[in-house]
DNA sequence: TATGCCGGGAA
DNA sequence: TTCCCGGCATA
């Protein structure tokens, strides 16, 4: 049943196209409206299209006015391709170079051989790279959805060489949604994993999480120059606190509370200033299914923007990329395994990898006690800043008192659970598992 | 009785 | 896969 609120699947509105402007150059834009003389003028999908159909193109550049074109005049998916197109010098094009999409400007187009001389706009670059490309290797539209390639301080050649660590990072942040408070019903998805176009509505919640993600890039870690160059730090940002609040969002970072959703400590760095280590830092894309990682912040942001998020809207400066990557230290001289998690937004005990280690140690302890008979409690250091305690505790896990009767059911732990800590009326602060009546991941063993 | 969480079903 | 909840085990 169609409600009529959504465009038909085949709607051509919103399609990205390139169209010829008065200056003889093609500019990218988007189909904004379709005018068709067909009997169903309200039908905007391509079912009733005729050769007389006219498409209103809204150009990406605000300086350019909307204009109507016939389909034969438009280049893009569903319209004509590049064949036969004549490009003028100065034409902005896109091509794949070193596995990445780059911008280039046409120097000259040989109509006979359909070969072009283009000059790549290397972002790093004093050196301009000039290439010869065939017309069919050239695009007028950004296929990788990057609107900011030119701003990104990315060494593309180095990116292509990236290899190695493929560990997945999990940096899921739950943003408590008010509409769910007190209700057991599932609310509308409030995930920040949104498609392009829906994001604005969700930015209040996302901003909160954005703050948390910003903290994952610690001020102590090496920063590429582009970071500082691009970080138009908002006036509310505190430079002395060491907080890496650098989003352009107008609201200041939450100041007083050392806790946020999911018990994430905001002033973690202040409580435990990180030991200066010269380990290399890897920025890991946390987009679901993506294992991309790189060693520069700007590169990971470029990746996220290009590959996952899509073009940035005009005047947008929400630094949304920060939400989808996490910073990881690759320990050179093998530090204690859990320390690396200090870099992450997720509290250590909620980190799946940490939990695995914990469970692993627990099992190992059980095993050893079973083998040598001595019930020696295992002591695992737990930094529990997340629960109002600022001193490291030791969580005692004893294999001796495992319940004999119910194998498979874990002995009830004495730890405070979200229910106890937050109470029923603050259910939205519970960890997800507690909400689902599952084993608590925040205070659990 | 309150709480923790397993198992399983719905979305 | 995520979310939710009945119901059992345990404190």
CSV table of C-alpha atoms (C1' of nucleotides) in Angstrom, one decimal:
chain,number,residue,atom,x,y,z
A,1,UNK,CA,0.0,0.0,0.0
A,2,UNK,CA,1.5,3.2,-1.0
A,3,UNK,CA,0.9,6.2,1.1
A,4,UNK,CA,2.1,8.5,-1.5
A,5,UNK,CA,4.6,10.1,0.9
A,6,UNK,CA,7.5,8.5,-0.7
A,7,UNK,CA,8.7,8.9,-4.2
A,8,UNK,CA,8.3,6.0,-6.4
A,9,UNK,CA,11.3,3.8,-6.5
A,10,UNK,CA,12.1,4.7,-10.0
A,11,UNK,CA,11.6,8.4,-9.5
A,12,UNK,CA,14.2,10.3,-11.3
A,13,UNK,CA,14.0,13.3,-9.0
A,14,UNK,CA,17.1,13.6,-7.1
A,15,UNK,CA,19.2,11.9,-9.7
A,16,UNK,CA,22.6,13.5,-10.0
A,17,UNK,CA,23.4,14.8,-13.5
A,18,UNK,CA,25.8,17.0,-15.2
A,19,UNK,CA,24.4,19.7,-17.5
A,20,UNK,CA,26.0,22.2,-19.8
A,21,UNK,CA,25.9,25.8,-18.6
A,22,UNK,CA,26.2,29.0,-20.6
A,23,UNK,CA,30.0,29.1,-20.2
A,24,UNK,CA,30.4,25.8,-22.1
A,25,UNK,CA,31.3,23.8,-19.0
A,26,UNK,CA,29.4,21.0,-17.5
A,27,UNK,CA,28.3,21.4,-13.9
A,28,UNK,CA,26.9,18.9,-11.5
A,29,UNK,CA,23.5,19.1,-10.1
A,30,UNK,CA,20.4,17.3,-9.3
A,31,UNK,CA,17.1,16.8,-11.0
A,32,UNK,CA,14.7,18.8,-9.1
A,33,UNK,CA,11.5,18.5,-11.1
A,34,UNK,CA,10.2,16.8,-14.1
A,35,UNK,CA,7.7,18.5,-16.4
A,36,UNK,CA,6.0,16.1,-18.7
A,37,UNK,CA,3.2,16.8,-21.1
A,38,UNK,CA,2.0,13.3,-20.5
A,39,UNK,CA,-1.6,12.7,-19.4
A,40,UNK,CA,-0.6,12.3,-15.8
A,41,UNK,CA,1.4,15.4,-15.1
A,42,UNK,CA,1.5,14.7,-11.4
A,43,UNK,CA,3.4,11.5,-12.1
A,44,UNK,CA,7.0,12.3,-11.5
A,45,UNK,CA,8.6,9.0,-12.2
A,46,UNK,CA,9.8,7.9,-15.5
A,47,UNK,CA,6.8,5.9,-16.5
A,48,UNK,CA,5.2,8.7,-18.4
A,49,UNK,CA,8.2,10.3,-19.8
A,50,UNK,CA,8.1,11.6,-23.3
A,51,UNK,CA,10.7,13.1,-25.5
A,52,UNK,CA,9.3,16.5,-24.6
A,53,UNK,CA,9.9,15.9,-21.0
A,54,UNK,CA,11.9,18.7,-19.4
A,55,UNK,CA,14.0,18.4,-16.3
A,56,UNK,CA,14.7,21.2,-14.0
A,57,UNK,CA,18.2,20.9,-12.8
A,58,UNK,CA,19.3,22.4,-9.5
A,59,UNK,CA,23.0,22.9,-9.7
A,60,UNK,CA,25.3,22.2,-6.7
A,61,UNK,CA,26.8,25.6,-7.0
A,62,UNK,CA,24.5,28.1,-5.4
A,63,UNK,CA,25.7,30.7,-7.8
A,64,UNK,CA,24.0,28.9,-10.6
A,65,UNK,CA,20.4,29.2,-11.3
A,66,UNK,CA,18.1,26.3,-11.8
A,67,UNK,CA,17.6,25.5,-15.5
A,68,UNK,CA,15.5,23.2,-17.6
A,69,UNK,CA,17.0,20.7,-19.9
A,70,UNK,CA,15.9,18.0,-22.2
A,71,UNK,CA,17.0,14.5,-21.4
A,72,UNK,CA,19.4,14.4,-24.3
A,73,UNK,CA,21.2,17.4,-22.8
A,74,UNK,CA,21.8,15.7,-19.5
A,75,UNK,CA,24.7,13.4,-18.6
A,76,UNK,CA,24.2,11.0,-15.9
A,77,UNK,CA,22.5,7.7,-14.9
A,78,UNK,CA,19.4,7.3,-16.9
A,79,UNK,CA,20.5,10.0,-19.4
A,80,UNK,CA,23.2,10.1,-22.0
A,81,UNK,CA,26.7,8.9,-21.3
A,82,UNK,CA,30.0,10.5,-22.0
A,83,UNK,CA,30.3,9.4,-25.6
A,84,UNK,CA,30.4,12.3,-27.9
A,85,UNK,CA,30.8,14.8,-25.2
A,86,UNK,CA,33.2,17.6,-25.9
A,87,UNK,CA,34.9,19.0,-22.9
A,88,UNK,CA,36.3,22.5,-22.8
A,89,UNK,CA,39.6,23.4,-21.1
A,90,UNK,CA,38.9,24.2,-17.5
A,91,UNK,CA,36.2,21.6,-17.3
A,92,UNK,CA,36.1,20.1,-13.8
A,93,UNK,CA,36.1,16.3,-14.1
A,94,UNK,CA,36.6,13.3,-11.8
A,95,UNK,CA,38.7,10.3,-12.4
A,96,UNK,CA,40.2,7.4,-10.5
A,97,UNK,CA,43.8,7.8,-9.6
A,98,UNK,CA,45.7,5.4,-7.4
A,99,UNK,CA,42.4,3.8,-6.5
A,100,UNK,CA,40.9,7.0,-5.3
A,101,UNK,CA,38.6,9.4,-7.0
A,102,UNK,CA,40.3,12.7,-7.6
A,103,UNK,CA,39.3,15.9,-9.1
A,104,UNK,CA,40.9,17.2,-12.2
A,105,UNK,CA,40.7,20.0,-14.7
A,106,UNK,CA,40.6,19.4,-18.4
A,107,UNK,CA,43.6,20.9,-20.1
A,108,UNK,CA,42.7,19.9,-23.5
A,109,UNK,CA,40.4,17.4,-25.3
A,110,UNK,CA,41.4,15.8,-28.5
A,111,UNK,CA,38.0,15.1,-30.2
A,112,UNK,CA,39.6,12.8,-32.8
A,113,UNK,CA,41.1,10.3,-30.3
A,114,UNK,CA,38.8,11.2,-27.5
A,115,UNK,CA,41.9,11.6,-25.3
A,116,UNK,CA,42.2,14.3,-22.7
A,117,UNK,CA,45.0,15.9,-20.9
A,118,UNK,CA,43.9,16.5,-17.4
A,119,UNK,CA,45.6,18.1,-14.4
A,120,UNK,CA,44.9,16.4,-11.1
A,121,UNK,CA,44.2,18.7,-8.2
A,122,UNK,CA,46.3,17.0,-5.7
A,123,UNK,CA,45.2,18.1,-2.3
A,124,UNK,CA,48.7,17.8,-0.9
A,125,UNK,CA,50.1,19.5,-3.6
A,126,UNK,CA,52.5,21.9,-4.8
A,127,UNK,CA,53.1,19.5,-7.6
A,128,UNK,CA,50.4,19.3,-10.1
A,129,UNK,CA,50.0,16.0,-11.8
A,130,UNK,CA,49.1,15.9,-15.4
A,131,UNK,CA,47.6,12.8,-16.9
A,132,UNK,CA,46.4,11.6,-20.2
A,133,UNK,CA,43.0,9.9,-20.0
A,134,UNK,CA,40.5,8.5,-22.3
A,135,UNK,CA,37.1,10.1,-22.3
A,136,UNK,CA,35.5,7.0,-20.9
A,137,UNK,CA,37.8,7.1,-17.9
A,138,UNK,CA,36.5,10.5,-17.1
A,139,UNK,CA,33.4,11.4,-15.1
A,140,UNK,CA,31.6,14.6,-14.7
A,141,UNK,CA,30.0,13.5,-11.5
A,142,UNK,CA,31.6,12.3,-8.4
A,143,UNK,CA,31.0,8.7,-8.3
A,144,UNK,CA,32.3,8.3,-4.8
A,145,UNK,CA,30.2,11.1,-3.5
A,146,UNK,CA,33.0,13.2,-2.3
A,147,UNK,CA,32.4,16.9,-2.3
A,148,UNK,CA,35.4,17.7,-0.2
A,149,UNK,CA,38.2,15.9,-1.8
A,150,UNK,CA,40.0,19.1,-2.4
A,151,UNK,CA,39.9,20.0,1.2
A,152,UNK,CA,41.2,16.8,2.4
A,153,UNK,CA,44.9,16.6,3.2
A,154,UNK,CA,45.3,13.1,2.0
A,155,UNK,CA,48.2,11.4,0.6
A,156,UNK,CA,46.4,9.1,-1.8
A,157,UNK,CA,49.4,7.1,-2.8
A,158,UNK,CA,50.0,6.2,0.8
A,159,UNK,CA,46.4,5.3,1.3
A,160,UNK,CA,46.7,2.7,-1.5
A,161,UNK,CA,49.6,1.1,0.3
A,162,UNK,CA,47.7,0.5,3.5
A,163,UNK,CA,47.7,-3.0,4.7
A,164,UNK,CA,47.9,-5.0,7.8
A,165,UNK,CA,45.7,-4.8,10.9
A,166,UNK,CA,42.2,-5.7,10.1
A,167,UNK,CA,40.7,-5.9,13.5
A,168,UNK,CA,37.3,-4.5,13.7
A,169,UNK,CA,36.5,-1.8,16.0
A,170,UNK,CA,33.2,-1.4,17.6
A,171,UNK,CA,32.3,2.0,18.6
A,172,UNK,CA,28.6,1.8,18.8
A,173,UNK,CA,27.1,4.5,20.9
A,174,UNK,CA,23.7,4.4,22.1
A,175,UNK,CA,21.9,7.6,22.2
A,176,UNK,CA,19.1,7.6,24.7
A,177,UNK,CA,16.0,8.6,23.0
A,178,UNK,CA,13.5,10.4,25.0
A,179,UNK,CA,10.5,9.1,23.2
A,180,UNK,CA,11.3,5.7,24.5
A,181,UNK,CA,11.4,6.7,28.1
A,182,UNK,CA,9.1,4.7,30.2
A,183,UNK,CA,7.8,2.8,27.2
A,184,UNK,CA,8.5,-0.8,26.5
A,185,UNK,CA,7.5,-0.3,22.9
A,186,UNK,CA,10.2,-0.1,20.4
A,187,UNK,CA,10.6,3.5,19.3
A,188,UNK,CA,11.3,4.6,15.8
A,189,UNK,CA,14.9,4.0,14.9
A,190,UNK,CA,17.0,6.7,16.3
A,191,UNK,CA,20.2,5.4,14.9
A,192,UNK,CA,22.7,7.8,13.6
A,193,UNK,CA,23.4,5.4,10.9
A,194,UNK,CA,21.2,7.4,8.6
A,195,UNK,CA,20.9,7.8,4.9
A,196,UNK,CA,21.8,11.1,3.3
A,197,UNK,CA,19.0,13.4,3.7
A,198,UNK,CA,17.6,12.2,6.9
A,199,UNK,CA,20.5,13.3,8.9
A,200,UNK,CA,19.4,16.8,9.8
A,201,UNK,CA,16.5,15.7,11.8
A,202,UNK,CA,18.6,13.5,13.9
A,203,UNK,CA,21.5,15.8,14.5
A,204,UNK,CA,20.5,16.7,18.0
A,205,UNK,CA,21.0,13.1,19.1
A,206,UNK,CA,23.9,12.7,16.8
A,207,UNK,CA,25.6,15.8,18.2
A,208,UNK,CA,25.6,14.3,21.6
A,209,UNK,CA,27.2,11.2,20.4
A,210,UNK,CA,29.5,13.3,18.2
A,211,UNK,CA,30.9,14.8,21.3
A,212,UNK,CA,31.7,11.4,22.6
A,213,UNK,CA,33.3,10.4,19.4
A,214,UNK,CA,35.4,13.5,19.3
A,215,UNK,CA,36.9,12.4,22.5
A,216,UNK,CA,38.2,9.3,20.9
A,217,UNK,CA,40.8,11.4,19.2
A,218,UNK,CA,42.9,12.3,22.0
A,219,UNK,CA,44.8,15.6,22.0
A,220,UNK,CA,48.0,13.6,22.8
A,221,UNK,CA,47.9,11.7,19.7
A,222,UNK,CA,49.7,12.8,16.6
A,223,UNK,CA,47.6,14.9,14.3
A,224,UNK,CA,48.0,15.6,10.7
A,225,UNK,CA,48.3,19.2,9.9
A,226,UNK,CA,45.0,19.2,8.1
A,227,UNK,CA,43.4,18.5,11.4
A,228,UNK,CA,44.4,21.8,12.8
A,229,UNK,CA,43.9,23.5,9.5
A,230,UNK,CA,40.4,22.3,9.2
A,231,UNK,CA,39.4,22.5,12.8
A,232,UNK,CA,37.4,25.6,13.0
A,233,UNK,CA,37.0,25.2,16.6
A,234,UNK,CA,33.8,26.7,17.9
A,235,UNK,CA,34.0,29.6,20.2
A,236,UNK,CA,32.7,27.5,23.0
A,237,UNK,CA,35.5,25.1,22.8
A,238,UNK,CA,37.8,24.9,25.7
A,239,UNK,CA,41.4,24.7,24.7
A,240,UNK,CA,42.8,24.2,28.2
A,241,UNK,CA,40.7,21.2,29.2
A,242,UNK,CA,42.4,19.0,26.7
A,243,UNK,CA,39.0,18.1,25.3
A,244,UNK,CA,39.1,17.6,21.6
A,245,UNK,CA,35.8,19.1,21.0
A,246,UNK,CA,36.2,20.4,17.6
A,247,UNK,CA,32.9,20.1,16.0
A,248,UNK,CA,31.3,23.1,14.5
A,249,UNK,CA,28.2,22.5,16.4
A,250,UNK,CA,27.2,25.6,18.3
A,251,UNK,CA,26.4,24.0,21.6
A,252,UNK,CA,29.3,23.7,24.1
A,253,UNK,CA,30.4,20.4,25.4
A,254,UNK,CA,28.6,19.1,28.5
A,255,UNK,CA,30.7,20.6,31.2
A,256,UNK,CA,29.9,19.4,34.6
A,257,UNK,CA,28.8,15.9,34.3
A,258,UNK,CA,31.5,13.3,34.1
A,259,UNK,CA,29.0,10.9,32.7
A,260,UNK,CA,26.9,10.8,29.6
A,261,UNK,CA,24.8,8.2,28.1
A,262,UNK,CA,25.9,4.7,28.7
A,263,UNK,CA,28.1,5.9,31.5
A,264,UNK,CA,30.8,7.2,29.3
A,265,UNK,CA,33.1,9.4,31.3
A,266,UNK,CA,33.7,12.7,29.7
A,267,UNK,CA,36.6,13.7,31.8
A,268,UNK,CA,38.4,10.5,31.6
A,269,UNK,CA,41.6,12.0,30.3
A,270,UNK,CA,41.6,14.4,33.2
A,271,UNK,CA,41.3,11.8,35.8
A,272,UNK,CA,43.9,9.5,34.2
A,273,UNK,CA,46.1,11.6,32.0
A,274,UNK,CA,47.4,9.2,29.4
A,275,UNK,CA,51.0,8.2,29.6
A,276,UNK,CA,52.8,9.6,26.7
A,277,UNK,CA,53.6,6.7,24.4
A,278,UNK,CA,55.1,7.0,21.0
A,279,UNK,CA,52.9,4.2,19.7
A,280,UNK,CA,51.5,4.7,16.2
A,281,UNK,CA,47.9,5.5,16.0
A,282,UNK,CA,45.5,3.8,13.6
A,283,UNK,CA,42.2,5.3,12.8
A,284,UNK,CA,39.7,2.6,12.2
A,285,UNK,CA,36.5,3.0,10.3
A,286,UNK,CA,33.6,1.7,12.4
A,287,UNK,CA,31.1,1.6,9.6
A,288,UNK,CA,29.4,-1.7,9.7
A,289,UNK,CA,31.2,-4.2,7.6
A,290,UNK,CA,34.0,-1.8,6.8
A,291,UNK,CA,37.5,-2.7,7.9
A,292,UNK,CA,39.2,0.3,6.5
A,293,UNK,CA,41.9,1.8,8.6
A,294,UNK,CA,44.6,4.4,8.1
A,295,UNK,CA,47.1,6.3,10.2
A,296,UNK,CA,45.9,9.8,9.6
A,297,UNK,CA,42.8,11.3,10.9
A,298,UNK,CA,42.2,13.3,7.7
A,299,UNK,CA,42.5,10.1,5.7
A,300,UNK,CA,39.9,8.3,7.7
A,301,UNK,CA,37.6,11.2,7.5
A,302,UNK,CA,38.1,11.4,3.8
A,303,UNK,CA,37.3,7.7,3.6
A,304,UNK,CA,34.2,8.0,5.6
A,305,UNK,CA,33.0,11.0,3.8
A,306,UNK,CA,33.7,9.5,0.4
A,307,UNK,CA,32.7,6.0,0.9
A,308,UNK,CA,30.0,6.1,3.4
A,309,UNK,CA,28.4,9.4,4.0
A,310,UNK,CA,28.2,11.0,0.7
A,311,UNK,CA,28.5,14.6,-0.4
A,312,UNK,CA,28.4,17.3,2.1
A,313,UNK,CA,25.7,19.9,1.9
A,314,UNK,CA,26.6,23.4,1.3
A,315,UNK,CA,27.6,25.1,4.5
A,316,UNK,CA,27.6,21.9,6.4
A,317,UNK,CA,30.2,21.6,9.0
A,318,UNK,CA,29.0,19.0,11.4
A,319,UNK,CA,32.1,16.8,11.2
A,320,UNK,CA,29.9,13.9,10.9
A,321,UNK,CA,32.8,11.7,9.9
A,322,UNK,CA,34.0,11.7,13.5
A,323,UNK,CA,31.1,9.5,14.3
A,324,UNK,CA,32.2,6.7,12.2
A,325,UNK,CA,35.7,6.1,13.2
A,326,UNK,CA,37.7,5.4,16.2
A,327,UNK,CA,41.3,5.9,17.1
A,328,UNK,CA,43.4,3.0,18.1
A,329,UNK,CA,46.9,2.8,19.3
A,330,UNK,CA,49.0,0.1,17.9
A,331,UNK,CA,51.2,-0.7,20.8
A,332,UNK,CA,54.8,-1.0,19.9
A,333,UNK,CA,56.2,-2.5,23.1
A,334,UNK,CA,53.1,-4.6,23.9
A,335,UNK,CA,51.4,-2.7,26.7
A,336,UNK,CA,48.8,-4.3,28.9
A,337,UNK,CA,46.1,-5.3,26.6
A,338,UNK,CA,43.3,-3.2,28.0
A,339,UNK,CA,45.2,0.0,28.0
A,340,UNK,CA,44.6,0.6,24.4
A,341,UNK,CA,40.9,0.8,25.0
A,342,UNK,CA,41.5,4.1,26.8
A,343,UNK,CA,41.5,5.5,23.4
A,344,UNK,CA,38.0,4.4,22.7
A,345,UNK,CA,34.8,6.0,23.7
A,346,UNK,CA,33.3,2.9,24.9
A,347,UNK,CA,34.0,2.2,28.5
A,348,UNK,CA,36.5,-0.6,28.7
A,349,UNK,CA,34.2,-3.0,30.3
A,350,UNK,CA,31.8,-2.6,27.5
A,351,UNK,CA,34.3,-3.2,24.8
A,352,UNK,CA,33.6,-6.5,23.3
A,353,UNK,CA,37.2,-7.3,22.9
A,354,UNK,CA,37.9,-6.5,26.5
A,355,UNK,CA,35.0,-8.6,27.5
A,356,UNK,CA,36.3,-11.5,25.5
A,357,UNK,CA,39.6,-11.2,27.3
A,358,UNK,CA,37.8,-11.0,30.5
A,359,UNK,CA,35.8,-14.1,29.8
A,360,UNK,CA,38.9,-15.8,28.5
A,361,UNK,CA,40.8,-15.1,31.7
A,362,UNK,CA,37.8,-16.3,33.7
A,363,UNK,CA,37.6,-19.5,31.7
A,364,UNK,CA,41.3,-20.0,32.0
A,365,UNK,CA,41.1,-19.5,35.7
A,366,UNK,CA,38.3,-22.0,36.0
A,367,UNK,CA,40.4,-24.4,34.0
A,368,UNK,CA,43.4,-24.0,36.1
A,369,UNK,CA,41.5,-24.4,39.3
A,370,UNK,CA,39.9,-27.5,38.0
A,371,UNK,CA,43.3,-28.8,37.1
A,372,UNK,CA,45.3,-28.2,40.2
A,373,UNK,CA,42.4,-28.3,42.6
A,374,UNK,CA,43.3,-25.1,44.4
A,375,UNK,CA,40.5,-22.6,44.3
A,376,UNK,CA,42.6,-19.6,43.6
A,377,UNK,CA,40.5,-16.5,42.7
A,378,UNK,CA,41.6,-14.7,39.6
A,379,UNK,CA,42.1,-11.1,40.0
A,380,UNK,CA,41.5,-8.9,37.0
A,381,UNK,CA,42.2,-5.2,37.1
A,382,UNK,CA,39.2,-3.3,36.2
A,383,UNK,CA,39.2,0.5,35.8
A,384,UNK,CA,35.7,1.4,36.8
A,385,UNK,CA,35.5,5.1,36.3
A,386,UNK,CA,32.2,4.5,34.7
A,387,UNK,CA,30.5,3.7,38.0
A,388,UNK,CA,31.3,6.7,40.2
A,389,UNK,CA,34.5,5.2,41.4
A,390,UNK,CA,37.8,6.7,40.5
A,391,UNK,CA,40.1,4.1,41.9
A,392,UNK,CA,40.9,0.9,40.1
A,393,UNK,CA,39.2,-2.0,41.5
A,394,UNK,CA,39.9,-5.6,41.2
A,395,UNK,CA,37.0,-7.8,40.2
A,396,UNK,CA,37.3,-11.1,41.9
A,397,UNK,CA,36.2,-14.0,39.8
A,398,UNK,CA,36.4,-17.2,41.7
A,399,UNK,CA,35.9,-20.5,39.9
A,400,UNK,CA,35.3,-22.2,43.2
A,401,UNK,CA,31.7,-21.2,43.7
A,402,UNK,CA,30.3,-22.0,40.4
A,403,UNK,CA,26.8,-23.3,40.9
A,404,UNK,CA,26.8,-27.0,40.7
A,405,UNK,CA,23.2,-27.4,39.6
A,406,UNK,CA,22.8,-25.2,36.6
A,407,UNK,CA,25.5,-25.5,34.0
A,408,UNK,CA,25.2,-23.0,31.3
A,409,UNK,CA,23.6,-20.5,33.5
A,410,UNK,CA,26.1,-18.1,34.9
A,411,UNK,CA,26.2,-17.7,38.7
A,412,UNK,CA,24.4,-14.5,39.6
A,413,UNK,CA,27.0,-11.9,40.2
A,414,UNK,CA,27.1,-9.6,43.1
A,415,UNK,CA,27.9,-6.6,41.0
A,416,UNK,CA,25.5,-3.7,40.8
A,417,UNK,CA,23.5,-3.9,37.6
A,418,UNK,CA,22.1,-1.1,35.6
A,419,UNK,CA,18.7,-1.6,37.3
A,420,UNK,CA,20.2,-1.1,40.7
A,421,UNK,CA,22.5,1.7,39.7
A,422,UNK,CA,20.0,3.8,37.7
A,423,UNK,CA,16.7,2.4,38.9
A,424,UNK,CA,13.6,1.7,36.9
A,425,UNK,CA,12.8,5.3,36.3
A,426,UNK,CA,16.1,5.8,34.4
A,427,UNK,CA,15.8,2.8,32.3
A,428,UNK,CA,17.1,4.7,29.3
A,429,UNK,CA,20.4,4.9,31.0
A,430,UNK,CA,20.7,1.1,31.3
A,431,UNK,CA,23.0,-0.8,29.0
A,432,UNK,CA,21.3,-2.4,26.1
A,433,UNK,CA,21.6,-5.8,27.6
A,434,UNK,CA,19.9,-4.9,30.8
A,435,UNK,CA,17.2,-3.2,28.8
A,436,UNK,CA,16.6,-6.5,27.1
A,437,UNK,CA,16.8,-8.5,30.3
A,438,UNK,CA,20.1,-10.0,29.2
A,439,UNK,CA,23.3,-10.3,31.1
A,440,UNK,CA,24.5,-6.9,32.0
A,441,UNK,CA,27.4,-5.8,30.0
A,442,UNK,CA,28.2,-2.7,31.9
A,443,UNK,CA,28.6,-4.0,35.4
A,444,UNK,CA,28.4,-7.6,34.6
A,445,UNK,CA,31.3,-10.1,34.9
B,1,DT,C1',10.0,-10.7,46.6
B,2,DA,C1',13.2,-8.5,43.8
B,3,DT,C1',16.5,-9.2,40.6
B,4,DG,C1',19.4,-11.3,36.9
B,5,DC,C1',19.3,-13.3,32.7
B,6,DC,C1',18.3,-17.5,29.5
B,7,DG,C1',15.6,-18.9,25.8
B,8,DG,C1',12.8,-17.9,22.4
B,9,DG,C1',9.7,-15.3,19.5
B,10,DA,C1',8.5,-11.0,16.9
B,11,DA,C1',9.8,-7.4,14.0
C,1,DT,C1',20.0,-9.0,13.5
C,2,DT,C1',17.8,-6.3,16.9
C,3,DC,C1',14.5,-5.9,20.2
C,4,DC,C1',11.5,-7.6,23.6
C,5,DC,C1',9.5,-10.4,27.2
C,6,DG,C1',8.0,-14.9,29.6
C,7,DG,C1',9.6,-17.4,33.0
C,8,DC,C1',13.1,-19.7,35.7
C,9,DA,C1',17.0,-19.4,39.1
C,10,DT,C1',18.9,-17.1,42.7
C,11,DA,C1',19.9,-13.7,46.4
